[in-house]
XYZ file of C-alpha atoms in Angstrom:
500
model
C 213.626 99.912 97.987
C 214.166 99.586 94.165
C 215.793 101.724 91.180
C 212.543 102.213 88.930
C 214.801 103.239 85.802
C 217.171 101.234 83.341
C 219.715 98.669 85.153
C 221.623 96.719 82.608
C 221.222 96.270 78.777
C 223.074 98.314 75.910
C 222.745 101.546 75.304
C 220.526 100.377 72.082
C 218.563 98.513 74.158
C 217.713 101.229 76.978
C 216.949 103.461 73.732
C 214.378 101.062 72.266
C 212.412 100.465 75.528
C 212.375 104.679 75.895
C 211.050 104.889 72.475
C 208.207 102.136 73.241
C 207.715 104.404 76.783
C 207.288 107.790 74.119
C 204.918 106.061 71.870
C 202.938 104.873 74.987
C 202.192 108.425 76.082
C 201.280 109.413 72.264
C 198.784 106.753 72.301
C 197.259 107.682 75.489
C 196.684 111.315 74.122
C 199.772 112.751 76.014
C 202.653 113.353 73.624
C 205.736 115.370 75.304
C 206.957 117.062 72.410
C 203.452 118.169 71.348
C 203.394 121.022 74.910
C 204.396 124.297 74.017
C 204.086 125.929 77.505
C 204.315 124.834 80.982
C 203.296 127.653 83.865
C 205.502 127.106 86.869
C 204.414 129.044 89.887
C 207.985 128.726 91.515
C 211.276 127.392 90.637
C 213.022 124.790 93.053
C 214.945 126.904 95.497
C 211.966 129.317 95.981
C 209.388 126.158 97.275
C 212.419 124.986 99.592
C 213.267 128.728 100.804
C 209.299 129.532 101.377
C 208.709 125.972 103.089
C 211.935 125.784 105.969
C 209.999 126.332 109.034
C 207.810 122.898 108.083
C 207.870 120.818 110.388
C 208.280 117.339 110.397
C 204.885 115.566 109.180
C 203.416 118.957 108.199
C 201.718 119.662 105.153
C 201.247 123.537 103.485
C 198.349 124.790 102.645
C 198.634 125.936 98.972
C 199.971 123.497 95.786
C 203.147 124.931 94.096
C 204.002 123.869 90.182
C 207.623 122.951 89.203
C 209.467 121.866 86.186
C 212.771 119.738 85.693
C 214.919 117.006 85.127
C 214.111 113.821 86.773
C 216.193 112.098 88.608
C 216.053 108.346 89.492
C 212.977 107.015 90.590
C 212.746 104.684 93.659
C 209.766 102.307 93.906
C 208.414 101.615 97.615
C 205.648 99.543 96.447
C 203.500 99.272 93.874
C 201.108 102.495 94.596
C 204.118 104.856 95.893
C 207.219 106.052 93.754
C 209.876 108.802 94.971
C 212.331 110.882 92.597
C 213.994 113.997 92.565
C 213.070 116.677 90.297
C 216.086 119.436 89.548
C 215.896 122.351 87.509
C 218.893 125.440 87.277
C 218.496 126.563 91.270
C 217.947 123.289 93.249
C 216.588 119.890 93.850
C 213.808 118.636 95.787
C 212.116 114.900 96.377
C 209.134 114.032 94.649
C 206.451 111.538 96.068
C 203.885 110.052 94.139
C 201.393 107.897 94.680
C 198.043 106.685 93.294
C 195.741 107.259 95.803
C 196.993 111.476 95.666
C 196.958 111.042 91.603
C 194.001 108.801 90.608
C 194.592 107.306 86.648
C 197.208 109.775 86.176
C 199.437 107.486 88.543
C 200.236 105.808 85.238
C 202.119 107.969 83.942
C 204.446 106.659 86.717
C 205.298 103.662 84.460
C 205.939 105.947 81.213
C 208.638 108.282 82.941
C 212.928 107.945 83.265
C 215.545 109.339 84.550
C 216.293 112.514 82.399
C 212.757 113.213 81.562
C 211.387 116.741 81.628
C 208.205 116.846 83.995
C 205.933 119.624 85.359
C 204.201 119.003 88.146
C 201.603 120.215 90.268
C 201.509 118.615 94.127
C 201.754 119.981 98.230
C 204.831 120.863 99.866
C 205.077 118.756 103.174
C 208.108 117.292 105.429
C 208.584 113.433 105.457
C 209.640 111.789 108.612
C 212.924 112.010 107.678
C 212.977 115.543 107.886
C 212.854 115.844 103.620
C 210.844 118.633 102.028
C 208.988 116.924 99.559
C 206.137 117.550 96.559
C 203.082 115.137 97.292
C 202.524 115.713 93.527
C 198.885 116.049 92.434
C 199.337 115.781 88.807
C 202.434 115.284 86.247
C 203.079 115.823 82.957
C 206.334 114.934 80.610
C 207.014 117.664 79.031
C 209.849 116.207 77.172
C 211.127 112.433 77.189
C 215.193 111.691 77.685
C 215.494 109.211 74.803
C 219.370 108.691 75.473
C 220.343 107.749 79.272
C 221.758 109.565 81.080
C 225.417 108.422 83.385
C 224.614 105.838 85.582
C 224.720 107.811 88.982
C 227.936 106.213 90.955
C 230.135 105.725 87.738
C 228.571 108.004 85.053
C 230.190 110.984 83.211
C 233.992 111.564 85.212
C 235.900 111.080 81.812
C 237.402 114.235 80.794
C 237.376 114.455 77.296
C 233.648 113.032 77.328
C 232.594 115.405 79.835
C 234.126 118.418 77.737
C 232.618 116.918 74.652
C 229.013 116.181 75.920
C 229.051 119.266 78.472
C 225.063 119.009 78.404
C 225.320 116.233 79.575
C 228.124 116.632 82.438
C 225.692 119.955 83.761
C 222.882 117.673 83.828
C 224.111 114.796 85.989
C 227.144 116.426 87.724
C 225.771 119.410 89.817
C 229.220 121.314 90.464
C 230.019 121.825 87.080
C 226.519 123.888 86.939
C 227.083 125.333 89.867
C 230.513 126.454 88.728
C 229.188 127.937 84.972
C 226.117 129.814 87.312
C 229.164 131.345 89.553
C 230.794 132.335 86.231
C 227.809 134.450 85.098
C 227.297 135.902 88.283
C 231.205 137.362 88.367
C 230.447 138.718 84.786
C 227.693 140.035 86.170
C 229.126 141.727 88.930
C 232.288 143.260 86.999
C 229.659 144.870 84.670
C 228.014 146.279 87.252
C 231.080 147.684 88.787
C 231.956 149.517 86.100
C 228.521 150.555 84.872
C 228.285 152.387 88.214
C 231.512 153.709 88.087
C 230.777 155.587 84.813
C 232.344 152.805 81.767
C 230.735 152.656 78.900
C 230.458 149.240 77.382
C 231.154 148.930 73.643
C 232.000 146.110 70.898
C 234.571 145.732 69.019
C 235.523 143.931 65.352
C 236.610 140.212 66.169
C 237.472 139.936 62.163
C 240.533 142.407 61.805
C 243.054 142.825 59.123
C 245.894 143.448 61.494
C 245.732 141.892 64.785
C 247.750 143.504 67.589
C 247.484 144.611 71.034
C 249.137 141.438 72.089
C 252.451 139.339 71.771
C 250.161 136.439 70.213
C 250.157 134.429 67.049
C 246.847 134.816 65.720
C 244.282 132.958 63.479
C 243.761 133.274 59.807
C 240.769 133.668 57.723
C 239.493 134.974 53.999
C 236.811 136.764 53.219
C 235.499 135.703 50.620
C 233.383 138.617 49.516
C 236.014 141.173 50.122
C 238.663 138.497 48.747
C 241.241 139.836 51.696
C 242.938 137.735 54.659
C 241.547 138.580 58.030
C 242.875 137.409 61.352
C 240.847 137.469 64.758
C 241.652 139.083 67.184
C 244.071 138.303 69.765
C 243.274 141.359 71.841
C 240.261 144.320 71.959
C 243.083 146.992 73.184
C 244.019 148.841 69.828
C 240.564 149.315 68.935
C 239.150 150.489 72.791
C 242.105 153.064 72.834
C 240.378 154.530 69.052
C 237.208 154.883 71.173
C 239.273 157.335 73.793
C 240.889 158.851 70.672
C 237.316 159.307 69.546
C 236.343 161.152 73.019
C 234.777 158.072 75.008
C 236.468 158.553 78.399
C 235.830 155.534 80.114
C 235.258 152.359 77.686
C 235.165 148.874 78.098
C 234.667 145.383 76.311
C 234.212 142.121 77.255
C 234.584 139.817 74.801
C 236.374 136.324 73.656
C 239.913 136.930 72.190
C 241.446 134.333 69.924
C 245.007 133.148 70.332
C 246.791 130.466 68.180
C 248.786 128.665 71.172
C 249.127 126.030 73.363
C 246.413 124.046 75.490
C 247.033 123.596 78.813
C 246.147 124.150 82.490
C 245.693 127.508 82.141
C 245.717 128.652 78.360
C 242.560 127.789 75.643
C 242.590 129.229 72.179
C 239.769 130.825 72.623
C 239.179 132.745 75.992
C 237.264 136.049 77.236
C 239.322 139.129 78.696
C 237.793 142.430 80.605
C 239.581 145.656 78.753
C 238.921 149.056 79.810
C 240.554 152.635 79.607
C 239.996 155.772 81.384
C 241.454 158.699 80.276
C 242.955 161.050 82.412
C 244.380 158.264 84.780
C 247.431 156.689 84.647
C 249.036 153.213 85.740
C 248.008 153.623 89.880
C 244.353 154.647 88.980
C 244.325 151.460 87.414
C 246.018 149.395 89.951
C 243.587 151.156 92.650
C 240.732 149.921 90.433
C 241.734 146.488 89.601
C 241.921 145.774 93.239
C 238.468 146.961 93.172
C 237.461 144.521 90.808
C 238.593 141.533 91.948
C 237.430 142.266 96.005
C 233.779 142.548 93.886
C 234.024 139.353 91.932
C 235.450 137.594 95.255
C 232.015 138.651 96.744
C 230.093 137.793 94.042
C 231.325 134.229 94.562
C 230.611 134.123 97.746
C 234.378 133.663 98.528
C 235.690 133.781 101.704
C 238.906 136.097 102.574
C 241.008 133.419 103.669
C 240.293 131.130 99.897
C 241.968 127.555 99.452
C 242.730 127.090 95.655
C 244.953 124.164 94.397
C 246.014 122.941 98.208
C 246.772 126.603 98.876
C 245.944 129.372 101.081
C 245.433 132.688 99.204
C 244.040 135.809 101.227
C 241.754 137.887 98.873
C 241.716 141.137 101.194
C 243.241 144.824 100.358
C 245.486 145.988 100.008
C 247.513 143.979 98.269
C 251.061 143.052 97.969
C 253.516 145.239 95.454
C 256.702 144.301 94.342
C 258.821 145.595 91.436
C 259.745 143.892 88.436
C 263.491 144.254 88.708
C 263.529 143.584 93.043
C 261.239 139.852 92.471
C 263.609 138.835 89.819
C 266.374 139.686 92.158
C 264.611 138.285 95.052
C 263.241 134.801 93.483
C 265.977 134.256 91.014
C 269.234 135.680 92.300
C 268.790 137.820 88.375
C 270.417 141.148 87.990
C 269.131 143.899 86.222
C 271.813 143.685 83.781
C 271.190 139.688 83.568
C 267.765 140.552 82.527
C 268.178 143.790 79.787
C 271.400 142.212 77.852
C 270.311 139.812 75.582
C 273.403 137.839 75.487
C 272.784 137.361 79.436
C 269.595 136.827 79.471
C 269.941 134.212 77.216
C 272.360 132.412 78.760
C 270.477 132.433 81.788
C 267.833 130.873 79.762
C 270.538 127.971 79.009
C 271.196 127.787 82.824
C 267.737 127.093 83.936
C 267.925 124.867 80.776
C 264.653 126.870 79.203
C 262.826 126.025 76.393
C 263.288 128.386 73.763
C 261.971 128.821 70.311
C 264.150 129.291 67.582
C 264.237 133.152 66.628
C 262.584 134.307 70.034
C 263.032 137.194 70.595
C 264.730 138.955 73.776
C 261.694 139.783 75.114
C 260.173 136.340 75.084
C 262.817 134.974 77.331
C 262.874 137.295 79.308
C 258.983 136.545 79.749
C 260.535 132.922 79.893
C 262.652 133.899 82.747
C 259.968 135.234 85.148
C 257.415 132.573 84.430
C 260.146 130.254 86.001
C 261.600 132.474 88.502
C 258.970 134.385 90.097
C 255.614 132.995 88.829
C 255.904 130.033 91.204
C 256.496 132.701 94.587
C 253.057 134.807 93.570
C 250.031 132.763 95.823
C 248.563 136.146 97.377
C 247.435 138.901 94.985
C 250.529 140.062 93.982
C 251.286 143.413 91.750
C 255.004 143.612 89.637
C 255.137 147.025 88.458
C 257.894 148.834 86.868
C 258.044 146.467 83.778
C 261.386 146.691 80.874
C 260.026 148.519 77.867
C 260.941 146.046 75.893
C 258.605 144.159 76.664
C 255.901 146.738 77.096
C 255.527 148.148 73.332
C 251.879 149.522 73.888
C 253.208 151.176 77.498
C 254.373 154.813 78.427
C 258.048 154.912 80.023
C 258.633 156.274 83.106
C 259.853 159.431 83.642
C 262.559 158.698 85.217
C 264.029 155.187 83.391
C 263.529 155.080 79.884
C 263.989 151.970 80.164
C 261.217 150.911 81.966
C 257.478 151.449 81.800
C 254.522 152.568 84.234
C 252.910 148.758 83.838
C 252.011 146.599 86.806
C 250.596 142.664 86.239
C 248.289 140.927 88.961
C 249.161 137.983 89.985
C 247.284 135.741 92.368
C 247.919 131.306 92.596
C 250.825 131.884 90.737
C 248.739 132.613 87.847
C 249.139 136.145 85.697
C 245.430 137.429 86.047
C 245.145 141.305 84.917
C 248.210 143.589 83.225
C 247.593 147.250 83.040
C 249.497 150.340 81.807
C 249.857 154.139 81.608
C 249.258 153.803 77.953
C 251.509 155.253 75.714
C 250.017 158.362 73.872
C 253.464 159.498 71.918
C 252.739 158.550 68.545
C 256.255 158.990 67.832
C 257.465 156.505 70.211
C 254.699 153.970 68.946
C 255.863 154.035 65.609
C 259.440 153.203 66.783
C 258.163 150.619 69.180
C 256.003 149.051 66.278
C 259.040 149.406 63.757
C 261.447 147.188 66.598
C 258.553 144.257 66.494
C 258.586 144.658 62.743
C 262.106 143.366 62.961
C 261.719 140.977 65.275
C 258.567 139.515 63.645
C 260.586 139.527 60.146
C 263.339 137.457 62.125
C 261.026 134.848 62.909
C 259.044 135.604 66.283
C 256.210 133.989 65.210
C 254.364 136.096 68.162
C 255.302 139.512 67.435
C 252.674 141.363 66.617
C 251.915 143.089 62.856
C 252.653 146.479 63.159
C 249.338 148.682 63.585
C 249.816 151.813 61.316
C 246.532 152.878 61.377
C 246.716 153.130 65.181
C 249.834 155.294 65.273
C 247.421 157.590 63.028
C 245.275 157.705 65.288
C 247.265 158.677 68.302
C 248.433 161.806 66.013
C 245.272 163.219 66.344
C 246.090 163.097 70.313
C 245.150 160.428 73.034
C 244.764 162.157 76.382
C 246.793 160.711 79.184
C 245.021 156.708 79.644
C 244.832 154.365 82.257
C 244.093 150.707 81.043
C 243.652 147.339 82.291
C 242.915 143.598 80.961
C 241.763 140.545 82.836
C 241.781 136.894 82.107
C 238.317 136.272 83.325
C 238.919 132.681 83.050
C 241.982 132.332 85.162
C 240.319 134.833 87.603
C 237.298 132.788 87.788
C 239.469 129.286 88.096
C 240.308 130.931 91.256
C 237.155 131.752 92.359
C 235.429 128.517 91.631
C 238.565 126.623 92.892
C 239.123 124.874 89.070
C 242.767 123.836 88.297
C 242.108 123.861 84.941
C 241.252 126.239 82.406
C 238.094 124.014 80.409
C 236.709 123.438 83.719
C 235.120 127.016 83.967
C 234.063 126.642 79.809
C 231.210 125.886 78.829
C 232.163 124.267 76.018
C 236.011 123.795 75.304
C 237.749 123.428 72.032
C 238.206 119.723 71.767
C 239.093 117.402 68.571
C 236.690 116.087 66.432
C 235.323 113.038 67.674
C 236.497 110.712 65.312
C 240.175 111.677 65.426
């Protein structure tokens, strides 16, 4: 048995051979690029499921019509060839023989791995037990003029894979499966919220003031209005404007942009799910968040005991819960005073040799302390609650302790996955916190957001008690699809231009 497709030769030579085959198809009146439509009777997984009980040597009574991308051809003899055909759903073996195809068998010499092919034939089970289609008719639907990477030493370089993701999807089936799982997870979350009466909205990406988080925004310019604009760093403030306006349960799933570094868990553009519900609080959001994560887990077909990055993660309710200061004391031996006193917090950061940018705020310092001391211990889903107000400018203070807010963050597999508050709805308190942020910004903290004074005005019209959650969908999908880099769950992660 010998391979039918290319072996050896430069890419330019292989392209030349494929173009010659395209010319031959056109001369025979079978121009693949002239085809406008091809009717399929099934997708491949449906054929596999429908003929699961077919016995060895047994042929189905009805024909099927399939289409997909051709995998390597294997010539058994001058008159018989095997190949695989793959579509979005699965892969199936094809059996071409001159006796079944007649004059159409001549097409087989003009096709290559990577071509889009439509076939009509009969399912049967080979002696080896492989479900196979005995092809009666074959039609080239698009000719691949560039050769696909070789099967065993193909597209493995990460930069090449991300840059040419369309090829990655073709030749690395687990990559396609990850992206399909991503879509299933997001669809499940959308259903979960729709069934509970949440209304999906779309808010602007281009903003005059990018607020709702501590992050450096991307800046651009509107030629029509002759004004500077920023890409949103969160959807929070506009969604809460919707709450003010009378939409009691609102959410958005959309791209968010932060001009920050690229690493295993960060990409400058990422997908957030943010939701807000009137007349509830952080506790209501905690229960909702747990339910959403379990719905996503079910959609990804992940078991309760799930291995991620070499660690076993138990994805079962109820999730663990620990207060912020208890976690800092337990895992970092850091007291409340060590954290809330700025000079002591900076001294602890120096002791731990943490990298802190010049001009970083007190809040930024204690965020770094938490990342170093606590996050490495949070493997199973854990809600960290009762954060300091100085790192929670949009959350409502606790009635019994004004230095703390009603807030939680959910951590899974050492990553922050969700952030939730009882939302601050006191306009005077919000104004004061924005003023404090403005001072931090003026002092050189590039991540301190610009105050959104119109949002304060919106609060002055009255916002009901409200709970809100932001979920980093890319990180959740990383965990559920067992991918250790955020770039492996993004279809087209940001790359430098190839020339650089």
